[in-house]
Tab-separated table of C-alpha atoms in Angstrom:
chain	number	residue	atom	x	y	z
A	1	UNK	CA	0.000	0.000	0.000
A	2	UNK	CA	2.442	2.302	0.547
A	3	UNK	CA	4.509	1.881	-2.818
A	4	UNK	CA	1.030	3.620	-3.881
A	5	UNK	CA	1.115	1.356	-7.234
A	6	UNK	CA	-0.680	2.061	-10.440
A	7	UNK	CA	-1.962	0.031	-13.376
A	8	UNK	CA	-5.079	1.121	-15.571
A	9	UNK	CA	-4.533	-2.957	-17.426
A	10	UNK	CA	-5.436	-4.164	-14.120
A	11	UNK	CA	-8.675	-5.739	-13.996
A	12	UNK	CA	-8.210	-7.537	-10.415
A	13	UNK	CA	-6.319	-6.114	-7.526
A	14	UNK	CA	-5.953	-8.519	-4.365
A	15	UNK	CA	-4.003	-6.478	-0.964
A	16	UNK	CA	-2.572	-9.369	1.755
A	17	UNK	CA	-1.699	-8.271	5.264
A	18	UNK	CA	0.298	-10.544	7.356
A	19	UNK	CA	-1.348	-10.515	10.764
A	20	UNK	CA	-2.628	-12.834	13.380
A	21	UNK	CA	-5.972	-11.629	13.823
A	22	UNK	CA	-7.249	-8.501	12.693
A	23	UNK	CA	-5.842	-6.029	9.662
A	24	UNK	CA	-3.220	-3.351	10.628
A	25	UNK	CA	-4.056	0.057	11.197
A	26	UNK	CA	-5.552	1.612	9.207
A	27	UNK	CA	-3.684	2.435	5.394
A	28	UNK	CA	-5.000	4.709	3.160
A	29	UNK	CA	-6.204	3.335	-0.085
A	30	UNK	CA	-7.719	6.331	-1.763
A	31	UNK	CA	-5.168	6.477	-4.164
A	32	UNK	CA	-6.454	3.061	-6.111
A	33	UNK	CA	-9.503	4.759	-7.204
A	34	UNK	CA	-7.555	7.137	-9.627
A	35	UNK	CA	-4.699	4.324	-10.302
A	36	UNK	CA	-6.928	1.715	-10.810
A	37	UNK	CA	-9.962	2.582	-13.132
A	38	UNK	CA	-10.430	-0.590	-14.590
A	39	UNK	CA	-11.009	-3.234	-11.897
A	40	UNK	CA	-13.228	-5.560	-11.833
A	41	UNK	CA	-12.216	-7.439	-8.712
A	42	UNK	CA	-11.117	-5.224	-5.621
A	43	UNK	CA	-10.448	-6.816	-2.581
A	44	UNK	CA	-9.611	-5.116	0.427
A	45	UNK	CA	-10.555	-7.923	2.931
A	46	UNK	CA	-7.262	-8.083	4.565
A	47	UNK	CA	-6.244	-4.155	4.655
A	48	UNK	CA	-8.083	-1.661	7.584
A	49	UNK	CA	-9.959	0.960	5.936
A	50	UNK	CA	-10.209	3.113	9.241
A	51	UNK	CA	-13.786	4.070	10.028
A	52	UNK	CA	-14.832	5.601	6.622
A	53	UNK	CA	-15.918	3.331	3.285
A	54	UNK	CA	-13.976	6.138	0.646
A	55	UNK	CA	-17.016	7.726	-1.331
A	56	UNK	CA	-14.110	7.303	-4.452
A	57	UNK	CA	-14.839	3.505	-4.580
A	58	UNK	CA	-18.000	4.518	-6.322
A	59	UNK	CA	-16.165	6.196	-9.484
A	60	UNK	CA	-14.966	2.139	-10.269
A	61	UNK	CA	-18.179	1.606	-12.375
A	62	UNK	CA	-16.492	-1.733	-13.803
A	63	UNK	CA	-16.460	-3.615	-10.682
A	64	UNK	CA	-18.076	-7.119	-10.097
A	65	UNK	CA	-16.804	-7.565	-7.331
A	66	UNK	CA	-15.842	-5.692	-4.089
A	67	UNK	CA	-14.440	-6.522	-0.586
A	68	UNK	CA	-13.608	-4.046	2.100
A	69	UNK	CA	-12.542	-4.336	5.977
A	70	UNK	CA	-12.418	-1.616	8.844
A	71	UNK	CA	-14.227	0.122	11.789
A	72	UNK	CA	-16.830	1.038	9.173
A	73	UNK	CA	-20.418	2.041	10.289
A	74	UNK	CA	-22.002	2.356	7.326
A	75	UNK	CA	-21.818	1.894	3.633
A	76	UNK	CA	-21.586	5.203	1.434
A	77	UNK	CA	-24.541	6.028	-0.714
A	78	UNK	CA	-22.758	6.087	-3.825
A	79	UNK	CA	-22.135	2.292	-3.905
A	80	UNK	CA	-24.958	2.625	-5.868
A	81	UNK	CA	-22.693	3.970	-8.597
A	82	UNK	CA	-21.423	0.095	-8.887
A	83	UNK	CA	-24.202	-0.848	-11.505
A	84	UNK	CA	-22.470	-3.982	-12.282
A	85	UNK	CA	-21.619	-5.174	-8.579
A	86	UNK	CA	-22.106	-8.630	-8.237
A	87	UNK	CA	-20.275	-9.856	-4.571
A	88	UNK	CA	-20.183	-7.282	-1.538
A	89	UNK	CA	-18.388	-8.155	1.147
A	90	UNK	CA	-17.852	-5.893	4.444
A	91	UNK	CA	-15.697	-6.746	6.929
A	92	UNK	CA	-16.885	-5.033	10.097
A	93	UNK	CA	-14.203	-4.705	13.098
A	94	UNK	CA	-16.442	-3.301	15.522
A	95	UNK	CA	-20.744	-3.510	15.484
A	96	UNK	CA	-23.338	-3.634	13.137
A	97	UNK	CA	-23.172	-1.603	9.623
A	98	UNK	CA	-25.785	0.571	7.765
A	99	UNK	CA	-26.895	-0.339	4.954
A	100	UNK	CA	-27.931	2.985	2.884
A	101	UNK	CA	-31.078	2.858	0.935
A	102	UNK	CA	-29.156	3.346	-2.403
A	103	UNK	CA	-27.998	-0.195	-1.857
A	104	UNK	CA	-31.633	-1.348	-3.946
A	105	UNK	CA	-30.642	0.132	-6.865
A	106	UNK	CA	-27.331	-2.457	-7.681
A	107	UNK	CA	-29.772	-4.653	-9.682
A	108	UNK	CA	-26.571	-7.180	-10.786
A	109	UNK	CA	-25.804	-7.503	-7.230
A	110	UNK	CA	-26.013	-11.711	-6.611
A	111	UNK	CA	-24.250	-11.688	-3.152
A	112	UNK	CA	-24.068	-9.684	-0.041
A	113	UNK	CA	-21.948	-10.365	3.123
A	114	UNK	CA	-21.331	-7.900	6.231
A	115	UNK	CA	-19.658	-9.208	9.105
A	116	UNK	CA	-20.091	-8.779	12.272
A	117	UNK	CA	-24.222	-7.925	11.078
A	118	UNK	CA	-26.053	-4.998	8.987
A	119	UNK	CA	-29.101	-2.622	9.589
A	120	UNK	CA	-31.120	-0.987	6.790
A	121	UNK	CA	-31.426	2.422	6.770
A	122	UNK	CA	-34.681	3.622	5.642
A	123	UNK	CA	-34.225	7.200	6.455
A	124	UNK	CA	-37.520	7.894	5.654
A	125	UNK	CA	-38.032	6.522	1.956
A	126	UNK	CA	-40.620	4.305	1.194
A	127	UNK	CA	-39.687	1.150	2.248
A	128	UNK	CA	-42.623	-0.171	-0.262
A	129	UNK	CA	-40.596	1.192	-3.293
A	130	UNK	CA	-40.106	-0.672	-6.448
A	131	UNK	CA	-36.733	-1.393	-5.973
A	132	UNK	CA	-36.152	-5.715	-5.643
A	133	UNK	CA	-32.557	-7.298	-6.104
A	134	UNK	CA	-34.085	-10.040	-7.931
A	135	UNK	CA	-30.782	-11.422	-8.566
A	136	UNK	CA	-29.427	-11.278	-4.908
A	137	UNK	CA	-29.222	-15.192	-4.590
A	138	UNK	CA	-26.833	-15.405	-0.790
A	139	UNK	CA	-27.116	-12.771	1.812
A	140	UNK	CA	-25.796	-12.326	5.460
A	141	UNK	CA	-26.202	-11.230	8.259
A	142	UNK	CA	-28.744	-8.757	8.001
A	143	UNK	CA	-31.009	-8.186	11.364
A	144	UNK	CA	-34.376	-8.006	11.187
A	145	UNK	CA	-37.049	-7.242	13.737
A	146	UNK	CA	-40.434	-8.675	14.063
A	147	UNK	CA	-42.214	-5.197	12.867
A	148	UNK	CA	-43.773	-4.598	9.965
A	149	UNK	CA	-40.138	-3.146	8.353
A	150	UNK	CA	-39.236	-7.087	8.051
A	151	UNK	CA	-41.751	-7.958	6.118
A	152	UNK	CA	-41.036	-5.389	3.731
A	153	UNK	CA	-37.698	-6.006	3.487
A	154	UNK	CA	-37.450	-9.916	2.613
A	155	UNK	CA	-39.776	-9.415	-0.051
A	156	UNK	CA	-37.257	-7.370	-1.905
A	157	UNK	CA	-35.178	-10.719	-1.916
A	158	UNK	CA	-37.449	-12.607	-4.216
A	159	UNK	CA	-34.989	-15.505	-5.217
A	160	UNK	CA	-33.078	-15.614	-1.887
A	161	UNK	CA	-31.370	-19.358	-1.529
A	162	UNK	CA	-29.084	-18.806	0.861
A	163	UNK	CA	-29.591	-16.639	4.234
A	164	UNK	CA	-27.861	-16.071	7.514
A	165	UNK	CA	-29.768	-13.067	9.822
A	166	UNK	CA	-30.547	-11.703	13.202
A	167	UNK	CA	-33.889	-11.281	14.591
A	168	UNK	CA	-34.853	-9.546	17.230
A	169	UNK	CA	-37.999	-8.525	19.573
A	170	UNK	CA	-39.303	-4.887	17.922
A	171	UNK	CA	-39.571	-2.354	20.585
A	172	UNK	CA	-42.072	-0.963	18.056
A	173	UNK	CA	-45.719	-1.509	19.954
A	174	UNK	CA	-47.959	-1.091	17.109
A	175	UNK	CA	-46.640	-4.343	16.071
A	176	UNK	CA	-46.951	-7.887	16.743
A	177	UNK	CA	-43.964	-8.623	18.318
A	178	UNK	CA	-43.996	-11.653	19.502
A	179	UNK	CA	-44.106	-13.975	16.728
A	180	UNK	CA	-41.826	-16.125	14.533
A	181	UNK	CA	-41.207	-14.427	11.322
A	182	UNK	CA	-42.685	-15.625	7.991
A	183	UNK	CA	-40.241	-16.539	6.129
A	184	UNK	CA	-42.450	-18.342	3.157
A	185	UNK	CA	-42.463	-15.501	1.267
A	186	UNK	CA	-39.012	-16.675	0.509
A	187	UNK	CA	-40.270	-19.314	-1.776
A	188	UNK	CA	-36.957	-20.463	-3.405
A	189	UNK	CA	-34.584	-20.452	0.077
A	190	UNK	CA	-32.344	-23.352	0.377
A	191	UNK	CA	-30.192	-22.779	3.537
A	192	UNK	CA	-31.406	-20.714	6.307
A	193	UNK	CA	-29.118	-19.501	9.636
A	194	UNK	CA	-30.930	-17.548	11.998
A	195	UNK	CA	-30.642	-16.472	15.619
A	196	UNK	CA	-33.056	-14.406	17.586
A	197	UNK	CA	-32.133	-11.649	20.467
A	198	UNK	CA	-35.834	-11.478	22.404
A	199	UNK	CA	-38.476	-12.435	24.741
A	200	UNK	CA	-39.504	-16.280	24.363
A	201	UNK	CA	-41.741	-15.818	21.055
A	202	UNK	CA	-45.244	-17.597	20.545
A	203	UNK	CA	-45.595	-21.006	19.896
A	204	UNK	CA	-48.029	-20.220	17.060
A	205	UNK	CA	-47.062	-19.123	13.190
A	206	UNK	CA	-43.843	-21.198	13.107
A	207	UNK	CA	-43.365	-20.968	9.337
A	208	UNK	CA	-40.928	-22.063	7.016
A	209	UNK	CA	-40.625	-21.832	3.456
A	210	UNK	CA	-40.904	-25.402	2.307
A	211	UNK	CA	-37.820	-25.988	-0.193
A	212	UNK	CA	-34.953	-25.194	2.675
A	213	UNK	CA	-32.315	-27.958	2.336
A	214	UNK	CA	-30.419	-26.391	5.419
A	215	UNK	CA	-31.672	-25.123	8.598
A	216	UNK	CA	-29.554	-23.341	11.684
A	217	UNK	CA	-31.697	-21.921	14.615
A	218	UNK	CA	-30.269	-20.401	17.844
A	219	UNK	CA	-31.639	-19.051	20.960
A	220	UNK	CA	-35.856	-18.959	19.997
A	221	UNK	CA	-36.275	-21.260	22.842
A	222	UNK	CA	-39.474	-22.934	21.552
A	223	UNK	CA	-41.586	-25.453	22.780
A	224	UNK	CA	-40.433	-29.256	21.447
A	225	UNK	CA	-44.172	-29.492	20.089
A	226	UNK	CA	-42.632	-26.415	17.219
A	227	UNK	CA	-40.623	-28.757	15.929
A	228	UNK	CA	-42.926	-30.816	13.807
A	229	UNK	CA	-43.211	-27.630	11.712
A	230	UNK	CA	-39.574	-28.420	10.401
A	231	UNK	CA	-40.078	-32.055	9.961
A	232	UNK	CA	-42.900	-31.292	7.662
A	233	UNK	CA	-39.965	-29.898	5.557
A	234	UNK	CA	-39.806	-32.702	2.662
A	235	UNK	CA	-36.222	-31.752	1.347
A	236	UNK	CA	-34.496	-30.731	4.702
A	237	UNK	CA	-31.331	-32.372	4.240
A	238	UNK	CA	-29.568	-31.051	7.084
A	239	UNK	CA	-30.885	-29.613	10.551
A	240	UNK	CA	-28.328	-27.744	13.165
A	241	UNK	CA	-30.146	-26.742	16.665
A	242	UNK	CA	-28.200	-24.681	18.415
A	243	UNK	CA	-27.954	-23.193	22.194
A	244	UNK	CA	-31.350	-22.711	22.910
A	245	UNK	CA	-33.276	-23.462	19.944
A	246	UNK	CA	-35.175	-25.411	21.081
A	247	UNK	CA	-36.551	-25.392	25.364
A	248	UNK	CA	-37.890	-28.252	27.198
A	249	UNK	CA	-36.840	-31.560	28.560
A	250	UNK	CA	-38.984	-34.083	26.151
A	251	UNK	CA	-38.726	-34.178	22.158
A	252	UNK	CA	-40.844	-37.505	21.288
A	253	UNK	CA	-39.926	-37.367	17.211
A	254	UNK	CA	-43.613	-38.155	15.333
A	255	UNK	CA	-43.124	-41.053	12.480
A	256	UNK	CA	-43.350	-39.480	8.984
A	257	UNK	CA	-40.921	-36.722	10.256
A	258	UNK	CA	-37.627	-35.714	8.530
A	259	UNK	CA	-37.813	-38.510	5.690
A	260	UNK	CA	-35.147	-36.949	3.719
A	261	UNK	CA	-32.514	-35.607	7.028
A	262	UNK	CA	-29.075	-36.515	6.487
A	263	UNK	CA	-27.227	-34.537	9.462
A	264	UNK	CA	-28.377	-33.509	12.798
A	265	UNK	CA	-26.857	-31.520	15.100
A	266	UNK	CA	-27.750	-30.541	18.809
A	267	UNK	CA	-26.244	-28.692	20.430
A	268	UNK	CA	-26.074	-26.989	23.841
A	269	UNK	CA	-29.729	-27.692	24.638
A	270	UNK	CA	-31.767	-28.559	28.073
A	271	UNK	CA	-33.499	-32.038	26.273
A	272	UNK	CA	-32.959	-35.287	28.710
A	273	UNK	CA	-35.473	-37.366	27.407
A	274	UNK	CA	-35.513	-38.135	23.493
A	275	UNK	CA	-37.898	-41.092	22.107
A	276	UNK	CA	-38.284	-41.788	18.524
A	277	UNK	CA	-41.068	-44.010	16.301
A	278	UNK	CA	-39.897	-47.368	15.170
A	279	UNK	CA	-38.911	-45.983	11.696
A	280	UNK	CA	-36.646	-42.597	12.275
A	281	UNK	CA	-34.557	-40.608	10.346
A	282	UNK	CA	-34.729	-43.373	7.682
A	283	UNK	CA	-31.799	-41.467	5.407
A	284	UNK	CA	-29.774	-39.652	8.475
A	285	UNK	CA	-26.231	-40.896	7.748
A	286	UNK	CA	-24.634	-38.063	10.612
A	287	UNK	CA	-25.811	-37.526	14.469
A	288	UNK	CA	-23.679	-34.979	16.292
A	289	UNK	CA	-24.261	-34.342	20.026
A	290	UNK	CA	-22.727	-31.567	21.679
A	291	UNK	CA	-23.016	-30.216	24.985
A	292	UNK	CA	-26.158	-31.492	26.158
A	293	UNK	CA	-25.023	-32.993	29.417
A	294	UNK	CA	-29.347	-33.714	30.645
A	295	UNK	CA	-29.988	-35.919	27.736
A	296	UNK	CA	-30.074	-39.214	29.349
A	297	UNK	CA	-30.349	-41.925	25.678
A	298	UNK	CA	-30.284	-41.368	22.410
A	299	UNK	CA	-33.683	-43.243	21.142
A	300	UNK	CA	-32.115	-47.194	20.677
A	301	UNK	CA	-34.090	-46.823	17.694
A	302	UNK	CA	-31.318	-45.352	16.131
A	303	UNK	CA	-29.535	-48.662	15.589
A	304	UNK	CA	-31.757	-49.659	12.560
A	305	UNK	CA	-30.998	-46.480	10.553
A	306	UNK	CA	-29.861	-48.047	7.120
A	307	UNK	CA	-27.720	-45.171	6.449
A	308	UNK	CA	-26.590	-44.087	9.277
A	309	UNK	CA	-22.566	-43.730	9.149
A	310	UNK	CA	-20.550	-41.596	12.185
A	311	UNK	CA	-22.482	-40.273	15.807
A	312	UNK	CA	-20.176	-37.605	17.648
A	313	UNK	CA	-20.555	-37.319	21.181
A	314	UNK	CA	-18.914	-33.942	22.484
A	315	UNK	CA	-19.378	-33.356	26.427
A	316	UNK	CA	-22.450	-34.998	27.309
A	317	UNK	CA	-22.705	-37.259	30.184
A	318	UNK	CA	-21.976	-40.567	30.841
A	319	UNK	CA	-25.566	-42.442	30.191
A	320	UNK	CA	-25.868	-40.755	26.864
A	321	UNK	CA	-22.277	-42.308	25.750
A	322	UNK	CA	-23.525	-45.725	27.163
A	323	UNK	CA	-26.732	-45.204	24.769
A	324	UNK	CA	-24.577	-44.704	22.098
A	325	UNK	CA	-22.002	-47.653	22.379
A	326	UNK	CA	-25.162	-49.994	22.732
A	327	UNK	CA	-26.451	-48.528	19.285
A	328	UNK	CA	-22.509	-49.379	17.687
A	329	UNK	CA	-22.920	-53.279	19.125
A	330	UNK	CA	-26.343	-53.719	17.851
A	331	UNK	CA	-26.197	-51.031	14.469
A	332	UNK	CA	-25.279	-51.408	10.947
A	333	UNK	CA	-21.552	-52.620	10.130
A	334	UNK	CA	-19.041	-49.718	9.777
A	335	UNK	CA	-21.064	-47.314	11.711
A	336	UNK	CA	-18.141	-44.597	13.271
A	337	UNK	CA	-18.208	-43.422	17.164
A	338	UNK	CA	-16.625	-40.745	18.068
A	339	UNK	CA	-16.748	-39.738	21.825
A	340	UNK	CA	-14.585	-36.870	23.251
């Protein structure tokens, strides 16, 4: 960076900083803008930008793609200048970053990734505009509160596969705050991460748009009886519940559930008692257990899975590694344990 370099051939400039954890600080960069006219790839990922996202970066009208890193709290509104912008990633170093309302008009735009998480800012436009990114295809981690702004915003993702978000309890009162968000508007999502900051939320309107292939979920702590609503899911491949998904001693898994599950994860939950139907999980091939030092079995049902291939066993207790080395003498040939 500080040789200042310059090259108007360039089409893809890539900046690597050796350090252990986060990128120096910070190096000005506003020179590449005028050396640089070119580019098409511009990645800054590893190089601090300082607290301010250069308003110059706009003038690089060829770029497809764009990566940037610093103690940045918002995104300048001429990113909208970057018609052809097709990956933007921002590397926060410090809280959440504002999106500006500009950011609806980079039509080509197919994938969008902030880090640590990222707030729309509305400032008073209609948030009911025309404006969709019909091509924006992965997107994280936006957060998202149970008001009516939520709604209005998802729907501007129309072909959404891939999303990892934040929700959290509205403080707005003319709103129903205390319900899962609908997320089947999001008819063509494949792989959904999401972790809620709130009071416990209703057990009623837990819904899911029906072609995920992936599901995460973190801290809603609802009722086992919710959880039918994802087994419904007919091409749920794999399922991760994480610290406090899920609240409640009991999950009795209903038979017809999760025909086409290949991995499941728990983790960090308050289940001890876990019974299954004679036929589980036909297709599961992948049980992980972490943390979840009440559960006294895993179902012995288990031990007729066709499939299944490897169960991890990561500090739980004593009975629920017993459970599982009765499952590896009476299971399928070949089936891996792995206890730490």
């Amino acid at each position: 960076v500080e040789s200042r370099p310059f090259g108007l051939g360039t089409r893809s400039l890539v900046f690597f900083a050796f350090t252990d954890s986060e990128p120096r600080c910070p190096y000005d960069i506003s020179f590449i803008c005028h050396n640089f006219k070119f580019l098409r790839v511009l990645d800054f990922e590893c190089i601090n930008m300082g607290i301010s996202f250069p308003d110059e970066i706009g003038l690089l009208v060829r770029l497809r793609y764009l990566a940037v890193c610093g103690y940045l709290r918002s995104v300048p509104e001429s990113i909208a200048n970057l018609r052809n912008l097709e990956t933007l990633i921002v590397k926060g170093l410090h809280g959440k970053i504002v999106l500006p309302y500009t950011i609806w008009h980079l039509a080509s735009l197919r994938h969008l990734h902030v880090n640590d998480h990222v707030a729309f800012n509305l400032d008073g436009k209609d948030p009911e505009g025309c404006f969709q990114l019909e091509n924006l295809m992965s997107f994280s981690r936006p957060s998202l509160s149970c008001g009516g702004d939520m709604q209005r915003i998802i729907r501007r993702f129309p072909n959404l596969c891939k999303l990892r978000c934040i929700f959290y309890e509205s403080r707005d009162s003319s709103h129903n705050c205390n319900q899962f968000p609908r997320l089947d508007v999001l008819a063509h999502l494949e792989s959904l991460n999401i972790f809620y900051y709130g009071r416990t939320l209703s057990s009623s309107g837990f819904i899911l748009p029906m072609n995920l292939k992936k599901l995460t979920i973190s801290e809603f702590h609802l009722p086992w009886s919710n959880i039918s609503a994802i087994g419904r899911l007919k091409n749920l491949q794999v399922l991760k519940l994480n610290s406090g998904a899920f609240e409640g001693q009991t999950w009795e898994m209903k038979e017809g559930e999760f025909q086409e599950l290949k991995f499941l994860k728990l983790d960090s939950l308050n289940i001890a008692r876990w019974t299954a139907s004679a036929e589980p999980l036909p297709n599961l091939d992948h049980l992980a257990l972490r943390n979840c030092k009440d559960l006294e079995e895993v179902p012995f049902e288990f031990a007729d899975i066709p499939n299944l291939q490897k169960i991890e066993v990561q500090f739980c207790g004593q009975s629920t590694e017993e459970s599982v080395r009765k499952i590896e003498e009476e299971g399928i040939e070949g089936l891996k344990i792995v206890i730490h």
